[in-house]
Short mmCIF file of C-alpha atoms (C1' of nucleotides) in Angstrom, two decimals:
data_model
loop_
_atom_site.label_atom_id
_atom_site.label_comp_id
_atom_site.label_asym_id
_atom_site.label_seq_id
_atom_site.Cartn_x
_atom_site.Cartn_y
_atom_site.Cartn_z
CA MET A 435 77.01 112.04 134.26
CA PRO A 436 74.16 111.10 136.47
CA GLU A 437 71.24 112.97 135.24
CA LEU A 438 68.00 112.42 133.89
CA PRO A 439 69.14 110.55 131.21
CA ASP A 440 72.20 108.41 132.50
CA VAL A 441 69.65 107.63 135.48
CA GLU A 442 66.86 106.25 133.11
CA ILE A 443 69.89 104.18 131.78
CA PHE A 444 70.85 103.28 135.16
CA LYS A 445 67.34 102.01 135.45
CA GLN A 446 66.89 99.63 132.27
CA TYR A 447 70.26 98.09 133.05
CA LEU A 448 68.96 97.39 137.03
CA THR A 449 65.61 96.25 135.21
CA SER A 450 67.64 94.12 132.69
CA THR A 451 70.03 92.54 135.40
CA SER A 452 69.41 92.30 138.60
CA LEU A 453 65.29 91.53 138.89
CA HIS A 454 63.78 88.54 140.34
CA LYS A 455 67.15 87.12 141.63
CA GLU A 456 67.46 85.88 145.57
CA ILE A 457 70.04 88.55 147.17
CA ARG A 458 72.63 86.19 149.23
CA SER A 459 74.51 88.59 150.59
CA VAL A 460 74.89 92.58 151.43
CA GLU A 461 78.57 94.73 151.62
CA VAL A 462 78.71 98.24 152.60
CA LEU A 463 82.25 99.24 151.33
CA THR A 464 81.87 103.12 152.42
CA SER A 465 79.07 103.34 155.21
CA GLU A 466 79.18 107.21 154.29
CA VAL A 467 76.96 106.94 151.55
CA LEU A 468 74.36 105.14 153.78
CA GLU A 469 71.64 108.34 154.30
CA GLY A 470 69.12 107.42 157.30
CA VAL A 471 69.63 103.26 157.42
CA SER A 472 72.35 101.60 158.92
CA ASP A 473 74.53 98.81 157.45
CA ARG A 474 73.07 96.45 160.12
CA LYS A 475 69.10 97.24 159.03
CA LEU A 476 70.08 97.59 155.30
CA LYS A 477 71.50 94.09 155.17
CA ALA A 478 68.48 93.00 157.31
CA ARG A 479 66.46 93.91 154.81
CA LEU A 480 67.91 92.86 151.28
CA LYS A 481 69.08 89.67 152.56
CA GLY A 482 67.18 86.95 151.14
CA ALA A 483 64.92 89.38 149.45
CA GLU A 484 64.93 90.26 145.59
CA PHE A 485 64.40 93.67 144.00
CA MET A 486 60.87 93.14 142.00
CA SER A 487 60.82 96.41 139.92
CA ALA A 488 62.45 99.73 139.67
CA ARG A 489 61.54 103.35 139.26
CA ARG A 490 63.10 107.01 138.77
CA HIS A 491 61.99 110.14 139.76
CA GLY A 492 64.55 112.68 138.40
CA LYS A 493 68.12 111.62 139.14
CA TYR A 494 66.59 108.78 141.96
CA LEU A 495 66.86 105.34 141.34
CA PHE A 496 64.31 103.40 143.50
CA ALA A 497 64.28 99.54 143.61
CA GLU A 498 61.16 97.86 145.06
CA THR A 499 62.54 95.16 148.24
CA ALA A 500 59.12 94.73 149.66
CA GLU A 501 55.66 94.20 147.50
CA GLY A 502 54.49 97.97 147.88
CA LYS A 503 55.86 98.67 151.43
CA GLU A 504 59.56 99.15 150.86
CA TRP A 505 62.04 100.03 148.08
CA LEU A 506 65.97 101.03 148.17
CA VAL A 507 66.87 104.67 146.75
CA LEU A 508 69.82 105.30 144.74
CA HIS A 509 71.48 108.94 144.11
CA PHE A 510 74.57 108.66 141.95
CA GLY A 511 76.49 111.80 142.70
CA MET A 512 78.24 113.18 140.16
CA THR A 513 80.60 110.21 139.74
CA GLY A 514 78.22 107.21 140.27
CA PHE A 515 77.33 104.20 137.78
CA LEU A 516 76.15 100.32 138.76
CA LYS A 517 77.87 97.54 137.36
CA TYR A 518 76.67 93.93 137.19
CA PHE A 519 79.01 91.04 137.05
CA LYS A 520 80.29 87.56 137.86
CA GLY A 521 84.16 87.02 139.46
CA HIS A 522 85.74 89.57 141.88
CA ASP A 523 88.35 90.89 139.87
CA LYS A 524 85.75 92.63 137.80
CA ASP A 525 85.18 95.09 140.70
CA PRO A 526 85.00 98.43 139.98
CA PRO A 527 87.39 100.70 141.06
CA HIS A 528 85.53 102.75 143.57
CA GLU A 529 82.84 100.40 144.82
CA ARG A 530 80.71 101.60 147.59
CA PHE A 531 78.01 98.57 147.91
CA LEU A 532 77.72 95.47 146.61
CA VAL A 533 74.36 93.28 146.32
CA SER A 534 75.57 89.27 145.64
CA PHE A 535 72.88 86.94 144.15
CA THR A 536 72.28 83.54 144.72
CA ASN A 537 73.51 83.33 141.16
CA GLY A 538 76.83 84.08 141.60
CA PHE A 539 76.56 87.69 139.98
CA HIS A 540 76.98 90.79 141.82
CA LEU A 541 75.32 94.46 141.29
CA ALA A 542 77.88 96.85 142.71
CA TYR A 543 77.65 101.03 143.14
CA ASP A 544 80.20 102.43 142.20
CA SER A 545 80.97 105.99 143.21
CA GLN A 546 84.74 107.96 142.96
CA ARG A 547 83.45 110.51 144.78
CA LYS A 548 81.97 110.11 148.13
CA LEU A 549 78.45 112.61 146.86
CA GLY A 550 75.90 109.98 146.24
CA GLU A 551 73.26 108.31 148.53
CA ILE A 552 71.76 104.81 149.65
CA GLY A 553 68.54 104.67 151.63
CA LEU A 554 65.39 102.64 152.49
CA VAL A 555 62.06 104.02 151.95
CA ASP A 556 58.43 103.06 152.37
CA THR A 557 57.10 104.39 149.11
CA PRO A 558 59.18 106.39 146.25
CA GLU A 559 55.95 108.73 146.54
CA ARG A 560 56.66 109.64 150.31
CA PHE A 561 60.65 110.29 149.47
CA ILE A 562 59.93 112.89 146.41
CA LYS A 563 57.41 114.68 149.01
CA GLU A 564 59.92 114.29 151.57
CA ARG A 565 62.53 116.30 149.48
CA GLN A 566 59.89 118.44 148.03
CA LEU A 567 60.99 117.14 144.43
CA GLY A 568 59.20 118.55 141.49
CA PRO A 569 57.54 116.68 138.95
CA ASP A 570 60.27 114.32 136.47
CA ALA A 571 60.91 115.91 134.11
CA LEU A 572 59.32 113.38 131.26
CA ASP A 573 56.35 112.96 133.20
CA PRO A 574 53.89 112.47 130.41
CA THR A 575 51.10 114.43 132.78
CA LEU A 576 53.49 117.14 132.73
CA GLU A 577 51.26 119.63 130.79
CA ARG A 578 52.96 122.49 129.60
CA ASP A 579 50.82 124.91 131.43
CA ARG A 580 52.22 123.86 134.88
CA PHE A 581 55.45 123.41 133.15
CA ALA A 582 55.14 127.58 131.76
CA GLU A 583 53.68 128.18 135.19
CA ILE A 584 56.53 127.26 137.48
CA PHE A 585 59.35 129.12 135.33
CA ARG A 586 57.27 132.10 135.42
CA ASN A 587 57.37 132.42 138.87
CA THR A 588 61.16 132.18 139.56
CA ARG A 589 63.03 135.09 139.36
CA ALA A 590 66.95 132.67 139.03
CA ALA A 591 68.54 133.02 135.57
CA ILE A 592 66.66 130.23 133.41
CA LYS A 593 69.58 128.03 133.69
CA SER A 594 69.89 127.74 137.76
CA ALA A 595 66.01 127.07 137.31
CA LEU A 596 66.09 124.78 135.42
CA MET A 597 68.41 122.76 137.30
CA ASN A 598 66.49 123.24 140.48
CA GLN A 599 64.91 119.51 141.57
CA LYS A 600 62.28 121.59 143.38
CA HIS A 601 60.95 122.99 140.10
CA ILE A 602 61.24 119.88 137.51
CA ALA A 603 63.26 117.00 138.56
CA GLY A 604 66.64 115.17 136.64
CA ILE A 605 68.10 118.64 135.12
CA GLY A 606 71.97 119.25 135.67
CA ASN A 607 74.69 121.33 134.46
CA ILE A 608 74.99 119.34 130.96
CA TYR A 609 71.53 118.61 130.27
CA SER A 610 70.41 122.22 130.93
CA ASP A 611 72.64 123.88 128.79
CA GLU A 612 71.37 121.13 126.20
CA ILE A 613 68.30 122.58 126.92
CA LEU A 614 69.07 126.16 126.59
CA PHE A 615 71.06 125.80 123.39
CA GLN A 616 68.23 123.61 121.33
CA SER A 617 65.74 125.86 122.93
CA GLY A 618 68.25 129.15 121.45
CA ILE A 619 67.82 130.48 125.10
CA HIS A 620 70.74 132.84 126.47
CA PRO A 621 71.57 131.02 130.31
CA GLU A 622 71.62 134.05 131.89
CA ILE A 623 68.00 135.32 130.93
CA ARG A 624 65.87 135.54 134.05
CA SER A 625 63.21 132.63 134.05
CA GLY A 626 60.28 134.72 134.85
CA GLU A 627 61.20 137.30 132.01
CA LEU A 628 60.89 134.98 129.13
CA GLY A 629 58.16 135.00 126.92
CA GLU A 630 55.40 132.53 126.22
CA ASN A 631 56.91 131.44 123.07
CA GLU A 632 60.34 131.08 124.08
CA LEU A 633 58.37 128.92 127.44
CA ASN A 634 57.22 126.36 124.55
CA ARG A 635 60.01 126.19 123.27
CA LEU A 636 61.77 125.52 126.54
CA TYR A 637 59.07 122.81 127.57
CA SER A 638 59.56 121.08 124.29
CA GLN A 639 62.99 120.77 123.57
CA MET A 640 63.18 119.91 127.07
CA LYS A 641 61.04 116.71 126.13
CA TYR A 642 62.93 116.41 122.77
CA VAL A 643 66.90 116.74 124.43
CA LEU A 644 66.32 114.12 127.19
CA GLU A 645 64.16 111.83 125.03
CA SER A 646 66.94 111.99 122.15
CA ALA A 647 69.97 111.12 125.35
CA ILE A 648 68.01 108.18 126.32
CA GLU A 649 67.70 107.18 122.88
CA ALA A 650 71.28 107.44 122.27
CA ARG A 651 71.80 105.34 125.99
CA ALA A 652 73.10 108.63 127.42
CA ASP A 653 76.55 107.81 125.31
CA PRO A 654 77.73 111.52 124.14
CA ASP A 655 79.46 109.74 121.08
CA ARG A 656 75.62 108.65 119.47
CA PHE A 657 73.85 111.83 120.26
CA PRO A 658 72.51 113.99 117.22
CA SER A 659 75.06 115.96 115.53
CA THR A 660 73.56 119.27 116.26
CA PHE A 661 73.99 118.44 120.23
CA ILE A 662 76.25 121.16 121.48
CA ILE A 663 77.47 118.22 124.56
CA PRO A 664 79.81 116.90 122.29
CA HIS A 665 81.36 120.90 122.26
CA ARG A 666 81.60 121.41 125.73
CA HIS A 667 85.00 122.49 126.46
CA GLY A 668 87.25 124.97 126.52
CA ASP A 669 87.56 125.92 122.29
CA GLY A 670 84.15 124.20 121.22
CA ILE A 671 82.34 124.98 118.37
CA CYS A 672 78.94 125.71 118.13
CA PRO A 673 77.57 122.79 115.86
CA LYS A 674 74.96 125.32 114.45
CA CYS A 675 76.84 127.95 113.01
CA LYS A 676 80.43 127.49 114.18
CA THR A 677 80.86 130.18 116.13
CA ASP A 678 82.92 129.82 119.48
CA ILE A 679 80.97 128.41 122.16
CA GLU A 680 81.40 130.79 125.10
CA LYS A 681 81.87 129.62 128.95
CA ARG A 682 81.17 131.75 132.12
CA THR A 683 79.52 131.15 135.52
CA ILE A 684 75.91 131.19 136.35
CA GLY A 685 75.08 130.35 139.92
CA GLY A 686 78.10 128.76 140.79
CA ARG A 687 78.24 126.64 138.01
CA THR A 688 80.09 126.71 134.66
CA ALA A 689 77.59 127.01 131.33
CA TYR A 690 78.65 126.63 127.84
CA TYR A 691 76.19 128.44 125.06
CA CYS A 692 76.29 129.70 121.86
CA PRO A 693 76.53 133.46 121.79
CA HIS A 694 74.99 133.87 118.04
CA CYS A 695 72.21 131.17 118.73
CA GLN A 696 71.38 132.19 121.85
CA LYS A 697 70.48 135.50 122.22
CA ARG A 698 69.75 137.53 125.48
"C1'" DT B 149 100.56 122.31 142.32
"C1'" DT B 150 96.10 124.40 141.64
"C1'" DC B 151 92.03 124.40 139.79
"C1'" DC B 152 87.62 122.33 138.44
"C1'" DA B 153 84.49 118.72 137.87
"C1'" DT B 154 78.17 116.00 136.04
"C1'" DG B 155 75.23 116.20 142.65
"C1'" DT B 156 72.93 118.26 147.03
"C1'" DT B 157 72.79 121.41 151.30
"C1'" DC B 158 73.39 124.45 154.16
"C1'" DC B 159 74.17 129.91 155.42
"C1'" DG B 160 74.02 134.48 154.90
"C1'" DC B 161 71.59 138.13 152.97
"C1'" DA B 162 67.98 140.68 150.45
"C1'" DT C 1353 59.48 134.19 155.25
"C1'" DT C 1354 60.98 133.04 150.92
"C1'" DG C 1355 64.27 132.43 147.34
"C1'" DC C 1356 68.64 133.04 145.36
"C1'" DG C 1357 73.98 133.15 145.44
"C1'" DG C 1358 77.60 131.30 146.78
"C1'" DA C 1359 80.38 127.84 149.74
"C1'" DA C 1360 81.04 123.75 151.27
"C1'" DC C 1361 81.36 118.35 151.11
"C1'" DA C 1362 84.99 114.20 148.69
"C1'" DT C 1363 88.34 112.81 145.69
"C1'" DG C 1364 90.96 112.56 141.46
"C1'" DG C 1365 92.28 114.07 136.69
"C1'" DA C 1366 94.42 118.19 134.23
#
DNA sequence: TTCCATGTTCCGCA
DNA sequence: TTGCGGAACATGGA
């Protein structure tokens, strides 16, 4: 589930496995995932280079390939992930892009659906500006007042507003449900109608939920027992009050929430 | 078989 | 003009 916590784990994974290793070759197995760069150019730029550092903004992962000048950008769509391995019998099932290092290991980008994206950008900052992405949800310089201002100025349902990457980057359908549950806020309330107390809770719970998920390595089996995510299915029960969880479509996505803990 | 799914983008309407 | 809601996209599992 590649939302902010998942992509943060991918960043840690890429950092611990794939930095400072010479790239021997690059294979593009599904050219549809390339965005704004040709297969030929991508290979030419990566071959002989190495990943020098990794960064993340929202759901995007960046790997530095030429000091301060060029970065590989990866987006994982709904189903993407990375796998570092040795030996071709261990290739993941829907490999779209493969980097092979001179040490014999490979880094694969797997995406069952092809909704992800791979490109080359000169700097993450310019990319973020071009895509009009909002501040990263875990940016330590994102202060409560700026956060509150963003949500006071939008009229959409708060769930939709949280998922809008132009407002805050990194939150998707799953984690927006969790953040609203932990905040005790109904997902259909209009963003601009939230009171100051609710905005305060939303801000602090957003940080708490995302940080907790990263600490749990984005693995729902390790989430705090108060999280609603593991109960986010047809016959789920609220982990706090045992009320039946409700399901409804908001802004075109399925929302799960507790009608008792999250009053309108 | 049909519906639904963690992603973003595009279109039409207010 | 801008923002919002819904459809579209690709693929496979329930």
